[in-house]
Short mmCIF file of C-alpha atoms in Angstrom, two decimals:
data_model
loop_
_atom_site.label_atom_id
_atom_site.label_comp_id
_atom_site.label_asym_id
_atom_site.label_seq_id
_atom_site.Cartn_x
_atom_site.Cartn_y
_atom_site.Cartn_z
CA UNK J 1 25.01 -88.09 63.70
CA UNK J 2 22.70 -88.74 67.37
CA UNK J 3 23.40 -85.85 69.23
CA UNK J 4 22.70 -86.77 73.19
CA UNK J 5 23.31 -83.03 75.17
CA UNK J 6 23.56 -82.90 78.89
CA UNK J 7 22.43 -79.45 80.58
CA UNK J 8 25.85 -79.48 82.78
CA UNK J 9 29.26 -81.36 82.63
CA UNK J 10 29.91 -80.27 86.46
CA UNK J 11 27.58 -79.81 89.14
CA UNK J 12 27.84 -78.87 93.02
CA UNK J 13 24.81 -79.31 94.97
CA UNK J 14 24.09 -78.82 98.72
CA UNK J 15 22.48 -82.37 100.93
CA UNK J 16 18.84 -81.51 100.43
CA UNK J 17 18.44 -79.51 97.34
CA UNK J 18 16.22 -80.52 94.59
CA UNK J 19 18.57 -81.17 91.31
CA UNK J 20 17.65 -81.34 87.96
CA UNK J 21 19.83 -83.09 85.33
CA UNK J 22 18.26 -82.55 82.11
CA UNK J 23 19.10 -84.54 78.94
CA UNK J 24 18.00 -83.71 74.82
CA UNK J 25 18.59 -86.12 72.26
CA UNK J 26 17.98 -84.58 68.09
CA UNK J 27 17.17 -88.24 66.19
CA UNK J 28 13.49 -88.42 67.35
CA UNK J 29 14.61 -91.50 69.44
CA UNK J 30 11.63 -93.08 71.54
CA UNK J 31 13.79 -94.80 74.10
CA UNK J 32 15.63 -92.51 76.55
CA UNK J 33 18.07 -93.65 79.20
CA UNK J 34 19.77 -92.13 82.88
CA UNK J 35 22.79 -94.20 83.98
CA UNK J 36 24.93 -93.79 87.27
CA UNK J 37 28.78 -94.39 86.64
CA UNK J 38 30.76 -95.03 89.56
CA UNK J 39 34.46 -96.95 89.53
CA UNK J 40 34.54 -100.17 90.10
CA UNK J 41 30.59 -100.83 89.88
CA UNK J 42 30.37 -99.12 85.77
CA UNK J 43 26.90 -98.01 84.33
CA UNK J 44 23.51 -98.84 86.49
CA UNK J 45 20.61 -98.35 84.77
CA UNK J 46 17.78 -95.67 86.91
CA UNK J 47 15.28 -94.74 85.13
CA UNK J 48 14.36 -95.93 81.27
CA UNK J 49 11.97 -94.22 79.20
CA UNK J 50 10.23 -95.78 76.08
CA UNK J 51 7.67 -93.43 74.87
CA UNK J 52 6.50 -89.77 76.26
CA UNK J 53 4.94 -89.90 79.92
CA UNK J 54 5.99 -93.51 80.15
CA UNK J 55 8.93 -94.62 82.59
CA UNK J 56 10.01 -97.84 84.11
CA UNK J 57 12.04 -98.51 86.85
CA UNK J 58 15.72 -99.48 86.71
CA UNK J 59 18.28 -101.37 88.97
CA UNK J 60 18.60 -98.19 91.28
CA UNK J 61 15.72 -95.83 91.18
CA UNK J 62 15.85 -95.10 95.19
CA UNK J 63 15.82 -91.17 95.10
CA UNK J 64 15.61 -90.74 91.93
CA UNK J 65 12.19 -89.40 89.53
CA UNK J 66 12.44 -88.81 86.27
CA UNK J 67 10.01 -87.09 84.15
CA UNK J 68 9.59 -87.06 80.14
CA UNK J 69 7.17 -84.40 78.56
CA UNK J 70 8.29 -83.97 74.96
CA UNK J 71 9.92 -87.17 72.83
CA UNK J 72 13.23 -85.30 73.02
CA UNK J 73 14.22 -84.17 76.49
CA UNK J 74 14.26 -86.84 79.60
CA UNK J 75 14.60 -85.32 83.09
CA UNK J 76 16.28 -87.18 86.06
CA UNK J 77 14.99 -85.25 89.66
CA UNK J 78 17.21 -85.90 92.87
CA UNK J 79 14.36 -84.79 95.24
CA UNK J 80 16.59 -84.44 98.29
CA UNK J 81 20.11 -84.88 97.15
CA UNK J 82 22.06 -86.62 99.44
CA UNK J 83 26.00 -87.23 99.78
CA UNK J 84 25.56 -90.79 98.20
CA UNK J 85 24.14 -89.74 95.25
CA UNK J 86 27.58 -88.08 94.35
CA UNK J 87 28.79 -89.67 91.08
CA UNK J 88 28.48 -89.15 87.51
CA UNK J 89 25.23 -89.47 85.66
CA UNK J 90 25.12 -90.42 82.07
CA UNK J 91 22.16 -89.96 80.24
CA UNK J 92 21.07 -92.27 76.83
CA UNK J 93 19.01 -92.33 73.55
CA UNK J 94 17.75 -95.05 70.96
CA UNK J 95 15.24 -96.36 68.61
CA UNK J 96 13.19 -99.48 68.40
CA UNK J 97 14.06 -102.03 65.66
CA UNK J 98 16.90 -104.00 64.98
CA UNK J 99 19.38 -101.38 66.19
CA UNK J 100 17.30 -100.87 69.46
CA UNK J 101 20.26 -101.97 71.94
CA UNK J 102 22.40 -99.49 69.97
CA UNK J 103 22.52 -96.86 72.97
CA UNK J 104 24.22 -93.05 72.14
CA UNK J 105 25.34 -91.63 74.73
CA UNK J 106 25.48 -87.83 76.22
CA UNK J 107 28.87 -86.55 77.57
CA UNK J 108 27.80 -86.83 81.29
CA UNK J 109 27.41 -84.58 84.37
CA UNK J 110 29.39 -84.94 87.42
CA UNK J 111 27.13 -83.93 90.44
CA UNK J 112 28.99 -83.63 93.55
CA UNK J 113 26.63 -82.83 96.82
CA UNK J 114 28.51 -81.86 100.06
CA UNK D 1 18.64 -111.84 85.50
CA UNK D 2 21.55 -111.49 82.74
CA UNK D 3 24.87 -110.59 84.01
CA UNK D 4 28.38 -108.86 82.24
CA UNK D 5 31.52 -109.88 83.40
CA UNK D 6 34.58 -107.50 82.98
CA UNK D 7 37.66 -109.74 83.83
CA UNK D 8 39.79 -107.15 84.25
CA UNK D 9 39.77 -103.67 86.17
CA UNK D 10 42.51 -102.58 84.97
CA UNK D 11 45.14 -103.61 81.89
CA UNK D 12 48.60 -101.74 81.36
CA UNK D 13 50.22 -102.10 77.86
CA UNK D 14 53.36 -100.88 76.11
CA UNK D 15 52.59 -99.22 73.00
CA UNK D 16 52.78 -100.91 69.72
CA UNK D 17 52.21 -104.40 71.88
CA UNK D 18 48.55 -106.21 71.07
CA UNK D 19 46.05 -106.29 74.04
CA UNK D 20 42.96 -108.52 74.94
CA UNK D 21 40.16 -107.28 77.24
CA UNK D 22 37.96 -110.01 78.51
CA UNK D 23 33.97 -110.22 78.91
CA UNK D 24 31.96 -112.73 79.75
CA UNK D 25 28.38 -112.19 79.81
CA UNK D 26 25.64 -115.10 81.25
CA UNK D 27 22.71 -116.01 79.25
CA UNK D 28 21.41 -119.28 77.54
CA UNK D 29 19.09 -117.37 75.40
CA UNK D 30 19.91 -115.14 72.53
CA UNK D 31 22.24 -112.10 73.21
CA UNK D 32 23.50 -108.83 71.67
CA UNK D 33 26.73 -108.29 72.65
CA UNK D 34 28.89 -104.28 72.83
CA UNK D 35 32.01 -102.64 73.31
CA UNK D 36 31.41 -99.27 74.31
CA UNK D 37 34.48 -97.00 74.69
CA UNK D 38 34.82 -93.80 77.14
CA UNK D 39 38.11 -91.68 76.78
CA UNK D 40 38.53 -89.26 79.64
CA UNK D 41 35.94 -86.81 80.91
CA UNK D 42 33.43 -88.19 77.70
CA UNK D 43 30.58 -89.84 77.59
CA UNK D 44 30.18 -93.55 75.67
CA UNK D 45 31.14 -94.55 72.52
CA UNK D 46 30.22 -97.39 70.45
CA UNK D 47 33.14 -99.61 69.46
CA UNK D 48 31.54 -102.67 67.68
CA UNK D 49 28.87 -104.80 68.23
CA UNK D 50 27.65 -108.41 67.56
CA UNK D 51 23.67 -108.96 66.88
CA UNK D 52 23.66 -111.75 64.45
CA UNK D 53 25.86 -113.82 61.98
CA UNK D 54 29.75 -114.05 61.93
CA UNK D 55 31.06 -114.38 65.04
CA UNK D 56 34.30 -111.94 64.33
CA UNK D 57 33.05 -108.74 64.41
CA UNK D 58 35.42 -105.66 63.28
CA UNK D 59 34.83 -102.23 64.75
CA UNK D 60 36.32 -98.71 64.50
CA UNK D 61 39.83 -98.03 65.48
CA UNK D 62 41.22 -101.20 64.34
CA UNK D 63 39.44 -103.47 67.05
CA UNK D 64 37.79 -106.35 66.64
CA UNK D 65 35.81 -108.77 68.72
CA UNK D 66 35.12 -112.57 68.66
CA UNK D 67 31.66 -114.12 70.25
CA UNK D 68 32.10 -117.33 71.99
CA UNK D 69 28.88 -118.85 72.18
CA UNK D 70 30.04 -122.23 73.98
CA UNK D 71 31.78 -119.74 76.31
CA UNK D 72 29.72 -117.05 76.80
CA UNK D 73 32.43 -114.92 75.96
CA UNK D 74 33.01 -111.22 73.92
CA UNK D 75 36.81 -110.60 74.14
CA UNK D 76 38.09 -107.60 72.61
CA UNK D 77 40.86 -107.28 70.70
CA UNK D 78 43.88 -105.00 69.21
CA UNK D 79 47.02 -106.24 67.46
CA UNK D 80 48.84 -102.66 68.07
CA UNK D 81 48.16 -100.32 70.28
CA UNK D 82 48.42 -96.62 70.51
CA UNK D 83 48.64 -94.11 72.84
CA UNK D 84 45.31 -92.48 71.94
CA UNK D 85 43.69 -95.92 73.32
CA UNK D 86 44.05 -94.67 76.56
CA UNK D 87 40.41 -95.27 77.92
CA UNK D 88 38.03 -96.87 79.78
CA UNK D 89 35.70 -100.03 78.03
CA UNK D 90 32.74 -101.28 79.08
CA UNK D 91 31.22 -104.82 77.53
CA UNK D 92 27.25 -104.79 77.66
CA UNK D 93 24.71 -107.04 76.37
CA UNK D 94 21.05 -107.06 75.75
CA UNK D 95 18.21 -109.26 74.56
CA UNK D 96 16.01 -111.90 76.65
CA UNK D 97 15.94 -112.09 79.68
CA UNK D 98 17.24 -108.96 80.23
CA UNK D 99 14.11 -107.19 78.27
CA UNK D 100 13.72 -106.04 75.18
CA UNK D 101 15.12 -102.80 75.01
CA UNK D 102 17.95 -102.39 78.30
CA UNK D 103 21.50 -103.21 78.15
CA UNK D 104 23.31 -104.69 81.31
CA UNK D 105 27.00 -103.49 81.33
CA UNK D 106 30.15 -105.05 83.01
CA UNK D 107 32.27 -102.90 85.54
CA UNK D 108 34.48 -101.54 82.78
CA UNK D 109 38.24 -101.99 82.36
CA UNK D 110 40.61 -98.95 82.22
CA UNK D 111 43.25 -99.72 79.59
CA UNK D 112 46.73 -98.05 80.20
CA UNK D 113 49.07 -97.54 77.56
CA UNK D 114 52.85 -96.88 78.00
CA UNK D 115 55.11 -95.46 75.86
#
């Protein structure tokens, strides 16, 4: 089975800290994913990786970087976390071909920043 | 740019009754269509999906799904409920225009079942 692992389920940040939500997938996937979930609006794509060093913009990439050094891990970087930016991050994997939509997903991380 | 309609925010059911969770999704061009599934404090889980071929598509759990081309629609079904359905769903679809390798989700619909 795709295992997706998030660094934290819970996180509590301070307005202005640099946060790192890290992300690992173990299938050798070359597409890599970081999703905001909040109610009411459900998943918005950030950041979407499709090969090592390469990222493309989502629907919400405002204060968000990501950064993707080996195949496996994807980083998302909150360089100046703000109250806003409170909400639950999921993070993605898949593969190219047929099944390429097929998205597996991590368990999540709940950032809070006060 | 494609769009996913969730119908519903919220659906309460007793248990044992059937349920119907409504999607529509907008798109003249070809379309994968999903039913992801989150139960509390997890992350996504693939329910069923349609890519190709017959438009009743059976997925784990005992749902199943029916693709409506004429009405752009992906409504998901259960006969019987349980308890254990308890959850959050999110529709999602992918293809052109949307780009090649994204899905666009819908806003999700918590499903609430009753004893």
């Amino acid at each position: 089975d795709v295992k997706v692992t998030q660094s934290s389920r819970y996180l509590v940040k301070r307005t202005g800290e640099k946060v790192f939500l890290e992300c690992v997938q173990d299938m050798d996937h070359e597409n890599m994913f970081w999703y905001r979930q909040d109610p009411g609006l459900g998943l918005r794509l950030i950041y979407f990786s499709y090969d090592v060093k390469m990222k493309e913009k989502g629907d919400i990439p405002e204060g968000y970087s990501v950064s993707r050094e080996k195949k496996e891990r994807f980083s998302l970087i909150l360089e100046s976390a703000s109250t806003n930016q409170t909400s639950m991050y999921l993070c993605a994997s898949s593969s190219p071909g047929l099944a390429v939509y097929e998205q597996y997903f991590g368990p999540g991380t709940r950032l809070t920043v006060t | 740019a494609q769009s996913v309609t969730q119908l519903d925010s919220q659906v309460p059911v007793f248990e044992e009754a059937p349920v119907e969770l409504r999607c529509n999704y907008s798109s003249s061009v070809s379309v994968y269509l999903f039913w992801y599934v989150q139960y509390p404090n997890q992350g996504l889980q693939l329910l069923l999906k349609y890519l190709s071929g017959s438009t009743l598509v059976k997925g784990i759990n005992g749902f199943e799904a029916e693709f409506n081309k004429s009405q752009t629609s992906f409504h998901l079904r259960k006969p019987s409920v349980h308890i254990s359905d308890t959850a959050e769903y999110f529709c999602a679809a992918g293809g052109r225009p949307q780009g090649a390798q994204k899905l666009v989700f819908g806003q999700g619909t918590r499903l609430t079942i009753n004893p």
